[in-house]
Amino acid sequence: MPKPAEQKQIQQYPNLREIYIALIRNYPSYKKYQSDYETFVSQINRSDPKWLRDTRSRAATRFQELGFPTANHGNERWKYTSVAPIAHSIFKYKPSTDTDEINLDDIRHSTPHDKEWTKLVFADGCYRQDLSHIHQNGTTIVSLSSCLKDPESRILKTHLARYADFEGDGFTALNTAFLTDGAFIYVPDGIESTRPIHLVFLSTGQSQHTASYPRALIMTGRNSKLTIIESYVGLTDNPGLTNTVVEIAAGENSKIEHYRLLAESAESFHIGTTRVNLSRDSFFSSISISRGAKLARNDLNVILGAPGSGCTIKGLYITSDSQHIDNHIDIDHATPHTSSDQYFKGVLTDQSRAVFSGRVLMRKNAQKSNASQKDLNLLLSDKARVNTKPSMEIYADDVQAVHGATAGAVAEDALMYMRSRGIDKHTAMSLLVNGFTSEIIDEIKPAYLRGFVGKMFSAKGNINHI
Amino acid sequence: MLEIRNLQVSISTTEILKGINLNVQKGEVHAVMGPNGSGKSTLANVLAGRPEYEVTHGAALFEGQDLLGMTPDERARRGIFLAFQYPVELPGVRNRQFLKAALDSVREHRGEDELSVRDFNKIFDEAVQSLEIDPELIKRSVNEGFSGGEKKRSEMLQLSLLNPKLALLDETDSGLDIDALKTISKGINRHRNKHNAILLITHYQRILNYITPNQVHVLIDGSIAMSGGEELAKELEAKGYDWVKEDIRS
């Protein structure tokens, strides 16, 4: 359905109607998602609270209106990434059940693991208690499916779908329409949760073209601390779609350390939406490591909603073959005395493509704030391509802001220098590439995660293509 | 050890070396001096195998083998070492990691066992100490954020660990203050023995106060204009390079 404003335009300009119909025809899968949704709604527990059913229904309707995003009409947010491969296929929601067999060794092999961590495992978006392990330490760590059924779940009613707005975003609307499971984490006031909490989202690929809609709501109370790791891991090469939404709300003076590991299979599609809202003096630090998926979007939006709040957003993406990885970061400096620091690095081989884009908005009242945005790329093949577009919109006059981006090949003089010490070209290349990536990897604090990521990249042989 | 015959080298069609003949024997130190643009650095770089130079004529033999057909890393494994005039920064590549990789490949070529991390650390720390290098500094990435003098010390550290047969020192003394020059000269003298050779390329006579060469060559406009003993360097210092040029003309 066109929006009312569009309907009016269509009436005024008959040609626009034709264009609209052509657009819809381009993406015929919309309607299929509607029937998928109707099946889903008819199957799930009718005892779900009304607010949840209403939210899903509004989101489903909104998705029908919005559809999948396109780069049309000057949509800067999707300028360099076409989701046509997703829109042209049909991915069906197929929740996995407790009885679906998943090999524990597969999980151990493909995800970082430390027995000290709390681990919540989700198979195609559904919580698997049998594969999970929770260390209780004063923190609420539960699956959404278990607490959504509780009619008293007022905290969810208030906060779920509050930070990730589905009105303006098709993928978020689609995720919300299928909202049924995921993780809910709440760190109460004054609790410093020292053990990392690891959310493992497995794409089982047990059937072709499965869509999963993982969801997480993460909240911290006043003066609290939390370390959270999200891993998205594909267990088979079957193509699938993971459309995930994570909402994070940091309480006053709390600190959240966040890691995001993307290791989906080479044929899969991944749309990750993270929405972060920061209170006074809270701090959010995030490192995303993106390796897997044929087409991936890491869409992160941080609202520095109160004075003293800040964030550092770091990321590393390594692409090969015909992969396409898009990091889109929006930072909203909505108040004075806020800080943001973005630092991304990419290594591209073959004919792969990466996108780094985003916007730092420094509103008129964001005085005495500072922001930086940097994206550095190493292109290891003539055919690899990166679109990097850091941008800042500054309306305050007393702020510090810097941004920059580079893309280039491995420096010949560095290569020659290493070879003049007896190191062969291949080893020299890998030392240089590891040197480039280590700046981000070394920042990962949990040792097992840092080790896993380090191994993942050195074993991948990213430089074998040269 | 090194035999250069009528070596002619161009860089993007400009002829830089116009027929160099040079013989360096085991146990010798040869100083190559000359004004800016005379081709001194080109000589060192072409022997190390930098790809931007084109050899148009002549030959260079190292221990009787054709050097010019080898890749830069093969030359290094066989025992050639170029101390860079402007050492390159390697962001994210740590000194220990870099030198261990280099030493492993050199030792493998010599048929020696790979050093254990412990043994490597021992010789690394000893070399760091004797070259008076700040141990904190050397924990960083190779040459990253080093001052000019620190970079030259780091080159000497690599030299002393890799222990090459032939060291090509490309203006290692440039930009050093007198104390740094003394330390570095000490390092070079410690390395020097009757089994190895050094080609010391310099613009100034100053370093030859600390390192006594067996021979001094004066390179002018791509050719060796004059060769002699250590006294030639002192004469050059007193009279300048113009004197050699006039001498050739007459």
XYZ file of C-alpha atoms in Angstrom:
716
model
C 0.000 0.000 0.000
C 1.319 3.448 -0.856
C 1.470 5.891 2.003
C -1.291 8.544 2.028
C 1.108 11.191 0.743
C 2.186 8.891 -2.037
C -1.426 8.076 -2.889
C -2.108 11.748 -3.288
C 0.903 12.133 -5.559
C -0.127 9.103 -7.548
C -3.548 10.607 -8.132
C -2.015 13.870 -9.235
C 0.598 12.338 -11.470
C -0.647 9.197 -13.222
C 2.906 8.383 -14.324
C 3.990 7.987 -10.728
C 1.421 5.284 -10.285
C 3.034 3.361 -13.114
C 6.429 3.819 -11.529
C 5.082 2.629 -8.204
C 3.597 -0.485 -9.745
C 6.873 -1.155 -11.551
C 8.705 -0.900 -8.252
C 6.350 -3.315 -6.562
C 6.798 -5.721 -9.452
C 10.508 -5.545 -8.954
C 10.070 -6.907 -5.483
C 7.198 -9.383 -5.732
C 8.179 -11.090 -2.504
C 6.474 -8.562 -0.209
C 3.168 -10.353 -0.361
C 4.798 -13.680 0.404
C 6.109 -12.299 3.659
C 2.548 -11.250 4.477
C 1.267 -14.793 4.063
C 4.302 -16.090 5.953
C 3.406 -13.670 8.737
C -0.221 -14.796 8.771
C 0.848 -18.410 9.078
C 3.219 -17.470 11.873
C 0.553 -15.559 13.788
C -1.922 -18.404 13.438
C 0.577 -20.873 14.878
C 1.999 -19.048 17.852
C 0.568 -19.005 21.290
C -2.630 -16.988 21.353
C -1.981 -16.237 24.975
C 0.710 -13.723 24.031
C -0.089 -10.358 25.604
C -2.159 -7.990 23.552
C 0.527 -5.313 23.334
C 2.834 -7.806 21.668
C 0.216 -8.974 19.195
C -0.568 -5.360 18.383
C 3.080 -4.501 17.918
C 3.597 -7.402 15.525
C 0.517 -6.533 13.569
C 1.499 -2.864 13.216
C 4.995 -3.886 12.181
C 3.658 -6.317 9.575
C 1.454 -3.621 8.104
C 4.321 -1.185 8.120
C 6.533 -3.635 6.282
C 3.930 -3.968 3.569
C 4.037 -0.199 3.176
C 7.790 0.195 3.345
C 9.010 -2.970 1.685
C 12.719 -3.480 1.370
C 14.859 -0.376 1.148
C 16.188 0.739 -2.200
C 18.698 3.346 -3.247
C 15.924 5.145 -5.132
C 14.762 8.683 -4.404
C 18.093 9.763 -2.961
C 18.046 7.240 -0.133
C 21.598 7.835 1.093
C 21.349 5.102 3.717
C 21.221 2.404 1.054
C 23.102 4.150 -1.720
C 25.842 1.555 -2.134
C 24.090 -1.636 -1.092
C 21.378 -3.247 -3.127
C 19.194 -5.708 -1.259
C 17.688 -6.968 -4.518
C 19.194 -10.451 -3.977
C 17.196 -10.632 -0.728
C 14.081 -9.084 -2.188
C 14.084 -11.358 -5.219
C 14.300 -14.511 -3.151
C 11.776 -15.812 -0.701
C 13.003 -16.704 2.726
C 10.506 -18.520 4.863
C 10.224 -18.292 8.596
C 10.855 -21.752 9.974
C 11.503 -21.852 13.690
C 13.753 -24.629 14.799
C 12.559 -26.819 17.608
C 14.293 -28.319 20.603
C 14.450 -31.630 18.869
C 16.434 -30.424 15.868
C 19.778 -32.025 16.167
C 22.710 -29.692 16.509
C 26.171 -30.985 17.036
C 27.842 -29.436 20.050
C 31.214 -29.869 18.396
C 29.999 -27.776 15.470
C 29.214 -24.954 17.858
C 32.502 -25.301 19.720
C 34.377 -25.287 16.446
C 32.652 -22.281 14.945
C 32.252 -19.984 17.928
C 34.598 -18.605 20.555
C 34.156 -20.449 23.784
C 35.092 -19.921 27.412
C 33.421 -21.895 30.168
C 33.462 -18.792 32.334
C 31.072 -17.044 29.954
C 27.342 -17.214 30.112
C 26.162 -18.662 26.832
C 22.713 -18.369 25.282
C 22.322 -20.353 22.098
C 19.639 -19.656 19.515
C 18.994 -21.899 16.544
C 17.397 -19.956 13.682
C 16.310 -17.392 16.253
C 14.822 -19.891 18.748
C 16.277 -20.336 22.191
C 17.919 -23.683 22.917
C 18.096 -24.260 26.617
C 19.826 -27.606 26.078
C 22.794 -25.870 24.411
C 22.950 -22.886 26.737
C 24.666 -22.314 30.018
C 23.824 -19.470 32.348
C 25.951 -18.285 35.247
C 23.634 -16.403 37.574
C 25.274 -13.374 39.085
C 22.513 -10.988 39.926
C 21.788 -10.271 36.286
C 18.555 -11.149 34.514
C 19.477 -13.360 31.575
C 16.501 -15.007 29.949
C 15.070 -15.908 26.590
C 12.410 -13.560 25.288
C 10.113 -16.498 24.574
C 10.020 -17.412 28.232
C 9.327 -13.949 29.589
C 7.078 -12.658 26.805
C 4.447 -15.139 27.949
C 4.407 -13.517 31.348
C 1.503 -11.078 31.307
C 3.289 -9.098 34.007
C 6.270 -8.440 31.755
C 5.837 -4.732 32.066
C 9.485 -3.973 31.470
C 9.296 -5.622 28.060
C 6.082 -3.850 27.221
C 7.759 -0.528 28.000
C 11.107 -1.149 26.338
C 10.817 -3.758 23.612
C 10.559 -2.148 20.156
C 11.050 1.239 21.767
C 14.646 1.845 20.673
C 14.509 0.135 17.298
C 11.913 2.125 15.448
C 10.175 0.086 12.765
C 8.246 3.021 11.321
C 11.104 4.021 9.081
C 12.904 0.776 8.439
C 11.595 -2.188 6.464
C 13.952 -4.769 7.900
C 13.230 -3.740 11.475
C 9.504 -3.845 10.702
C 9.854 -7.368 9.310
C 11.857 -8.511 12.339
C 9.288 -6.994 14.698
C 6.410 -8.662 12.848
C 8.017 -12.010 13.654
C 9.096 -11.074 17.175
C 8.808 -14.176 19.295
C 12.198 -15.132 20.696
C 15.635 -13.801 21.486
C 17.449 -12.615 24.560
C 16.541 -10.272 27.350
C 19.353 -9.078 29.566
C 18.983 -6.688 32.408
C 21.807 -5.673 34.720
C 20.346 -4.077 37.865
C 21.692 -0.896 39.474
C 25.180 -1.220 40.886
C 25.873 -4.704 39.508
C 29.123 -5.137 37.669
C 28.671 -8.235 35.550
C 32.220 -9.467 35.127
C 31.537 -12.598 33.084
C 30.881 -11.886 29.426
C 27.450 -12.901 28.189
C 27.681 -14.619 24.842
C 24.643 -14.683 22.572
C 25.187 -17.321 19.908
C 22.830 -17.057 16.948
C 23.171 -20.118 14.775
C 21.879 -20.324 11.242
C 21.351 -24.050 11.041
C 20.578 -24.136 7.317
C 18.649 -27.323 7.904
C 16.321 -26.298 5.130
C 16.900 -23.987 2.185
C 15.951 -20.325 2.268
C 15.153 -20.091 5.934
C 14.551 -16.672 7.438
C 15.296 -16.106 11.078
C 14.467 -13.033 13.123
C 16.611 -12.973 16.259
C 15.968 -10.210 18.715
C 17.684 -8.946 21.836
C 16.889 -6.324 24.413
C 19.807 -5.365 26.607
C 19.435 -2.931 29.480
C 21.765 -1.764 32.183
C 20.873 -0.052 35.420
C 22.650 2.806 37.114
C 26.410 2.355 37.866
C 26.450 -1.091 36.287
C 28.764 -2.873 33.901
C 28.188 -5.437 31.199
C 30.233 -7.287 28.596
C 28.156 -8.739 25.805
C 29.208 -10.763 22.773
C 26.947 -11.496 19.831
C 28.038 -14.218 17.417
C 26.223 -14.955 14.184
C 27.380 -18.257 12.845
C 26.313 -20.360 9.875
C 26.539 -24.118 10.292
C 25.963 -25.091 6.648
C 26.336 -23.484 3.239
C 22.597 -23.291 2.590
C 21.455 -19.797 1.713
C 19.390 -18.168 4.437
C 18.439 -14.762 5.757
C 19.213 -13.566 9.262
C 17.393 -10.357 10.018
C 18.356 -9.426 13.535
C 17.478 -6.492 15.774
C 19.310 -5.672 18.991
C 18.158 -2.884 21.274
C 20.494 -1.578 23.923
C 19.606 0.937 26.603
C 22.386 1.990 28.940
C 21.468 3.349 32.366
C 23.181 6.297 34.016
C 26.908 5.933 34.508
C 26.883 2.365 33.196
C 29.471 0.841 30.913
C 28.723 -1.625 28.150
C 31.423 -3.464 26.299
C 29.945 -4.947 23.153
C 31.352 -7.341 20.558
C 29.738 -8.529 17.398
C 31.137 -11.426 15.438
C 29.724 -12.123 11.997
C 30.654 -15.522 10.626
C 27.652 -16.593 8.589
C 28.042 -18.942 5.646
C 29.254 -17.801 2.245
C 25.783 -18.028 0.681
C 23.800 -16.323 3.398
C 22.314 -12.884 3.831
C 22.577 -10.938 7.028
C 20.904 -7.720 8.064
C 21.892 -6.649 11.550
C 20.255 -3.670 13.163
C 21.578 -2.380 16.465
C 20.017 0.562 18.216
C 21.728 2.034 21.249
C 20.413 4.646 23.602
C 22.784 6.163 26.140
C 21.867 7.903 29.386
C 23.875 10.398 31.352
C 27.592 9.517 31.770
C 27.142 6.070 30.238
C 29.624 4.601 27.835
C 29.205 2.119 25.013
C 32.231 0.535 23.379
C 31.752 -1.809 20.483
C 33.969 -3.866 18.215
C 32.435 -5.638 15.265
C 34.290 -8.284 13.336
C 32.708 -9.089 10.001
C 33.856 -12.014 7.958
C 30.976 -14.184 6.801
C 27.812 -13.777 4.664
C 27.413 -13.180 0.968
C 25.680 -9.902 1.636
C 25.807 -8.323 5.072
C 24.739 -5.062 6.585
C 25.798 -3.971 10.037
C 23.498 -1.077 10.763
C 24.313 0.601 14.065
C 22.721 3.688 15.450
C 23.804 5.293 18.722
C 21.930 8.099 20.373
C 24.064 10.059 22.796
C 20.979 11.089 24.646
C 22.386 12.760 27.750
C 25.444 14.805 28.742
C 28.584 12.854 29.542
C 27.640 9.905 27.372
C 30.088 8.541 24.852
C 30.907 5.684 22.555
C 33.754 4.115 20.649
C 32.704 2.065 17.659
C 35.362 -0.035 16.051
C 35.144 -2.570 13.326
C 37.080 -4.867 11.086
C 35.760 -6.389 7.883
C 37.505 -8.910 5.711
C 35.878 -9.742 2.409
C 36.685 -12.201 -0.351
C 35.105 -13.795 -3.443
C 32.009 -11.791 -4.360
C 31.085 -10.850 -0.813
C 29.508 -7.535 0.006
C 29.784 -6.166 3.547
C 28.241 -2.865 4.500
C 28.833 -1.059 7.791
C 26.458 1.787 8.299
C 26.944 3.787 11.479
C 24.755 6.659 12.630
C 25.714 8.633 15.699
C 23.409 11.263 17.092
C 25.027 13.787 19.416
C 21.761 15.006 20.889
C 23.189 16.689 23.974
C 26.257 18.664 25.094
C 29.484 17.063 26.390
C 29.150 13.876 24.366
C 31.845 12.002 22.518
C 32.009 9.466 19.727
C 34.898 7.743 18.057
C 34.529 5.487 15.033
C 37.440 3.492 13.700
C 36.965 0.882 10.992
C 39.409 -1.134 8.981
C 38.839 -3.344 5.975
C 40.829 -5.902 4.027
C 39.358 -6.742 0.624
C 40.365 -9.471 -1.795
C 39.050 -10.956 -5.049
C 36.080 -9.069 -6.490
C 34.549 -8.399 -3.092
C 33.035 -5.157 -2.073
C 32.707 -3.224 1.145
C 30.796 -0.156 2.144
C 31.431 2.123 5.051
C 28.965 4.901 5.446
C 27.191 6.716 8.120
C 26.570 10.017 9.623
C 27.644 11.823 12.721
C 25.014 14.350 13.617
C 26.055 17.069 16.038
C 22.897 18.892 16.929
C 22.712 22.560 17.788
C 22.810 21.920 21.516
C 25.637 19.341 21.335
C 28.192 21.931 22.446
C 31.576 20.879 23.884
C 31.264 17.525 22.162
C 33.792 15.723 20.060
C 33.560 13.191 17.280
C 35.894 11.320 15.015
C 35.236 8.952 12.168
C 37.878 6.998 10.311
C 37.830 4.126 7.821
C 41.025 2.600 6.414
C 41.044 -0.024 3.690
C 43.598 -2.388 2.293
C 42.779 -3.574 -1.210
C 44.553 -6.813 -2.037
C 43.086 -7.196 -5.494
C 42.517 -4.890 -8.476
C 38.916 -5.992 -8.649
C 38.011 -5.373 -5.014
C 36.081 -2.202 -4.392
C 35.203 -0.104 -1.389
C 32.779 2.764 -1.058
C 33.738 4.693 2.004
C 31.835 7.759 2.955
C 32.347 9.174 6.406
C 30.160 12.210 6.857
C 29.364 14.720 9.526
C 26.526 17.134 9.942
C 27.443 19.777 12.454
C 25.035 22.408 13.761
C 26.860 23.268 17.003
C 29.699 25.793 16.896
C 31.827 24.653 19.827
C 32.701 21.064 18.927
C 35.688 19.104 17.712
C 35.182 16.826 14.775
C 37.512 14.968 12.437
C 36.905 12.388 9.781
C 38.879 10.577 7.141
C 39.101 7.541 4.935
C 41.753 5.787 2.884
C 41.884 2.922 0.431
C 45.062 1.528 -1.008
C 47.209 -1.458 -1.798
C 49.926 -2.882 0.427
C 52.826 -0.441 0.391
C 55.508 -1.681 -2.009
C 58.292 -0.158 0.058
C 57.120 -2.068 3.141
C 57.089 -5.284 1.145
C 60.570 -4.626 -0.221
C 61.873 -3.777 3.226
C 60.687 -7.100 4.621
C 61.968 -9.066 1.655
C 65.378 -7.433 2.037
C 65.514 -9.198 5.405
C 64.999 -12.617 3.859
C 61.237 -12.861 4.385
C 59.462 -14.265 1.319
C 56.724 -12.271 -0.368
C 53.879 -14.412 0.911
C 54.996 -14.255 4.540
C 55.701 -10.539 4.210
C 52.175 -9.969 2.916
C 50.603 -11.909 5.760
C 52.703 -10.093 8.351
C 51.608 -6.771 6.887
C 47.943 -7.741 6.676
C 48.028 -9.145 10.208
C 49.728 -5.952 11.312
C 46.919 -3.962 9.727
C 44.137 -6.002 11.332
C 45.828 -6.458 14.705
C 45.204 -2.855 15.617
C 41.503 -3.696 15.948
C 41.858 -7.314 17.104
C 44.246 -6.367 19.924
C 41.523 -4.151 21.365
C 39.277 -7.146 22.047
C 39.454 -7.704 25.791
C 38.012 -11.211 26.377
C 41.044 -13.398 25.672
C 39.158 -16.314 24.122
C 37.373 -14.025 21.720
C 40.585 -12.238 20.756
C 42.310 -15.570 20.193
C 39.414 -16.909 18.151
C 39.287 -13.858 15.900
C 43.054 -13.835 15.475
C 43.028 -17.473 14.439
C 40.032 -16.974 12.178
C 41.911 -14.425 10.141
C 45.337 -15.964 10.058
C 43.798 -19.318 9.121
C 41.585 -17.844 6.472
C 44.615 -17.235 4.306
C 43.319 -13.927 3.084
C 46.500 -13.370 1.221
C 46.475 -16.630 -0.671
C 44.880 -14.830 -3.539
C 47.939 -12.781 -4.368
C 82.920 -12.190 -2.110
C 81.367 -9.476 -4.288
C 82.441 -8.865 -7.831
C 80.831 -6.124 -9.885
C 81.645 -5.969 -13.584
C 80.815 -2.974 -15.759
C 77.449 -2.511 -14.042
C 75.114 -0.097 -15.829
C 71.803 0.806 -14.241
C 68.893 3.034 -15.243
C 65.822 4.227 -13.522
C 62.962 5.120 -15.878
C 65.350 5.555 -18.849
C 67.778 7.832 -16.976
C 71.177 6.236 -16.736
C 72.464 6.369 -13.152
C 75.378 3.928 -13.003
C 77.600 4.035 -16.049
C 79.836 1.021 -15.710
C 80.945 0.180 -12.190
C 83.764 -2.272 -11.501
C 84.361 -3.302 -7.917
C 85.839 -6.223 -6.036
C 85.189 -6.738 -2.355
C 86.984 -9.556 -0.571
C 86.121 -11.301 2.675
C 87.223 -9.327 5.704
C 87.211 -5.983 3.867
C 85.409 -2.733 4.407
C 84.970 -0.585 1.307
C 83.756 2.962 1.654
C 81.904 4.440 -1.294
C 81.789 8.214 -1.154
C 80.483 10.801 -3.524
C 78.370 13.922 -3.924
C 74.558 13.908 -4.019
C 73.170 12.239 -7.113
C 76.376 10.411 -7.968
C 74.665 7.005 -7.764
C 75.903 5.768 -4.341
C 72.488 4.728 -3.074
C 71.561 3.249 -6.436
C 74.543 0.943 -6.163
C 73.445 -0.317 -2.735
C 69.808 -0.652 -3.758
C 70.456 -2.484 -6.980
C 72.643 -4.988 -5.146
C 69.814 -5.571 -2.640
C 67.329 -6.082 -5.459
C 65.006 -3.106 -5.346
C 62.652 -3.555 -8.267
C 62.532 0.027 -9.532
C 66.057 -0.142 -10.971
C 66.806 -1.626 -14.358
C 70.173 -3.230 -14.970
C 70.992 -2.500 -18.607
C 74.447 -4.005 -18.727
C 77.057 -5.819 -16.711
C 77.023 -8.338 -13.897
C 77.245 -8.664 -10.137
C 78.450 -11.898 -8.582
C 78.100 -12.818 -4.944
C 80.282 -15.746 -3.935
C 80.517 -16.554 -7.613
C 76.740 -16.644 -8.141
C 74.789 -14.273 -10.386
C 73.194 -11.911 -7.940
C 71.025 -9.947 -10.346
C 68.752 -12.871 -11.179
C 67.773 -13.435 -7.541
C 64.726 -12.056 -5.745
C 65.451 -9.614 -2.913
C 64.547 -12.190 -0.264
C 66.788 -14.814 -1.833
C 69.720 -12.379 -1.748
C 69.027 -11.700 1.914
C 68.859 -15.390 2.730
C 72.211 -15.882 1.028
C 73.733 -13.238 3.255
C 73.241 -9.764 1.807
C 71.875 -7.067 4.055
C 70.897 -3.536 3.095
C 70.739 -1.010 5.893
C 68.226 1.443 4.464
C 68.942 5.136 4.226
C 65.282 5.700 5.104
C 64.066 2.624 7.029
C 60.417 1.830 6.360
C 57.732 1.843 9.053
C 55.700 -1.359 9.361
C 52.536 -0.512 11.304
C 51.252 -3.374 13.435
C 54.291 -5.585 12.752
C 56.226 -5.929 15.989
C 60.012 -5.890 16.046
C 60.408 -9.304 17.650
C 57.893 -10.906 15.321
C 59.552 -9.337 12.275
C 63.090 -10.261 13.263
C 62.122 -13.777 14.274
C 60.514 -14.320 10.848
C 63.620 -12.914 9.140
C 66.042 -14.922 11.237
C 64.021 -18.120 10.813
C 64.164 -17.852 7.032
C 67.874 -16.945 6.985
C 68.718 -19.822 9.332
C 66.601 -22.250 7.367
C 68.575 -21.320 4.245
C 71.831 -21.919 6.076
C 70.562 -25.319 7.148
C 70.336 -24.287 10.784
C 67.492 -25.102 13.164
C 64.816 -22.544 13.920
C 65.605 -20.771 17.187
C 63.244 -21.348 20.070
C 61.398 -18.257 21.234
C 63.476 -18.345 24.390
C 66.833 -18.458 22.605
C 65.674 -15.806 20.189
C 64.590 -13.504 23.007
C 67.976 -13.933 24.635
C 70.015 -12.797 21.643
C 67.452 -10.125 20.850
C 67.653 -8.627 24.337
C 71.458 -8.738 24.318
C 71.614 -6.908 20.989
C 69.077 -4.319 22.186
C 71.212 -3.655 25.225
C 74.530 -3.397 23.440
C 73.129 -0.956 20.872
C 71.693 1.139 23.708
C 68.151 0.871 22.344
C 65.257 1.759 24.640
C 63.653 -1.636 25.447
C 60.218 0.003 25.599
C 60.660 1.500 22.151
C 61.541 -1.815 20.564
C 58.287 -3.355 21.826
C 56.500 -1.181 19.294
C 55.875 -1.859 15.634
C 58.940 -1.814 13.378
C 60.218 1.770 13.049
C 56.801 3.211 13.821
C 57.139 6.537 15.572
C 60.938 6.131 15.779
C 63.167 9.185 15.382
C 65.757 9.172 12.590
C 68.480 8.037 14.982
C 66.283 5.331 16.504
C 65.547 3.961 13.057
C 69.274 3.681 12.301
C 69.879 1.860 15.581
C 67.053 -0.486 14.710
C 68.790 -1.229 11.390
C 71.947 -2.091 13.317
C 69.925 -4.365 15.590
C 68.716 -6.238 12.518
C 72.260 -6.383 11.161
C 73.663 -7.836 14.337
C 70.938 -10.505 14.601
C 70.940 -11.567 10.952
C 74.740 -11.502 10.805
C 75.048 -11.162 7.014
C 78.126 -11.943 4.954
C 77.870 -8.697 3.045
C 76.402 -5.586 4.631
C 75.432 -2.673 2.390
C 75.193 0.364 4.643
C 73.380 3.119 2.792
C 74.225 6.426 4.477
C 73.688 4.882 7.877
C 75.535 7.862 9.375
C 73.294 10.572 7.894
C 71.273 12.525 10.393
C 72.997 11.094 13.459
C 74.412 13.157 16.295
C 77.899 12.344 17.458
C 76.855 10.030 20.309
C 74.556 7.995 18.078
C 77.274 7.840 15.445
C 79.708 6.408 17.993
C 77.236 3.758 19.167
C 76.415 2.730 15.637
C 80.087 2.632 14.608
C 80.751 0.446 17.623
C 78.019 -1.901 16.439
C 79.476 -2.060 12.948
C 82.982 -2.703 14.267
C 81.667 -5.469 16.476
C 80.012 -7.068 13.468
C 83.134 -6.728 11.307
C 85.307 -9.845 11.103
C 87.516 -11.698 8.695
C 84.627 -13.724 7.294
C 82.356 -10.877 6.272
C 82.503 -7.717 4.198
C 80.970 -4.260 4.366
C 80.157 -1.758 1.662
C 79.816 1.498 3.530
C 78.115 4.218 1.556
C 78.490 7.698 2.940
C 78.353 11.325 2.046
C 80.640 12.406 4.861
C 84.092 11.378 5.963
C 83.053 11.611 9.620
C 82.069 7.954 10.142
C 85.474 6.872 8.798
C 87.028 8.358 11.955
C 85.445 5.393 13.753
C 85.479 2.718 11.070
C 88.726 2.251 9.194
C 88.087 1.176 5.604
C 90.425 -1.002 3.564
C 89.543 0.925 0.461
C 87.791 4.173 -0.399
C 86.075 4.747 -3.746
C 84.833 8.056 -5.047
C 81.743 7.844 -7.151
C 81.125 10.779 -9.493
C 78.299 10.876 -11.999
C 77.763 7.114 -12.068
C 81.403 6.022 -12.338
C 84.162 5.329 -9.858
C 86.425 8.310 -10.410
C 89.107 7.441 -7.931
C 90.026 4.675 -5.513
C 92.539 4.620 -2.706
C 93.267 3.848 0.921
C 91.802 5.449 4.012
C 93.864 8.599 3.465
C 91.765 9.371 0.364
C 88.763 10.010 2.598
C 90.685 12.611 4.592
C 91.849 14.310 1.442
C 88.247 14.458 0.212
C 87.102 15.963 3.475
C 89.748 18.664 3.179
C 89.400 19.459 -0.526
C 85.785 18.558 -1.352
C 84.408 16.541 -4.273
C 85.126 19.313 -6.792
C 88.770 18.506 -6.445
C 88.165 14.978 -7.785
C 86.131 16.367 -10.666
C 88.943 18.765 -11.603
C 91.448 15.996 -11.234
C 89.515 13.829 -13.708
C 89.312 16.663 -16.239
C 93.044 17.254 -16.126
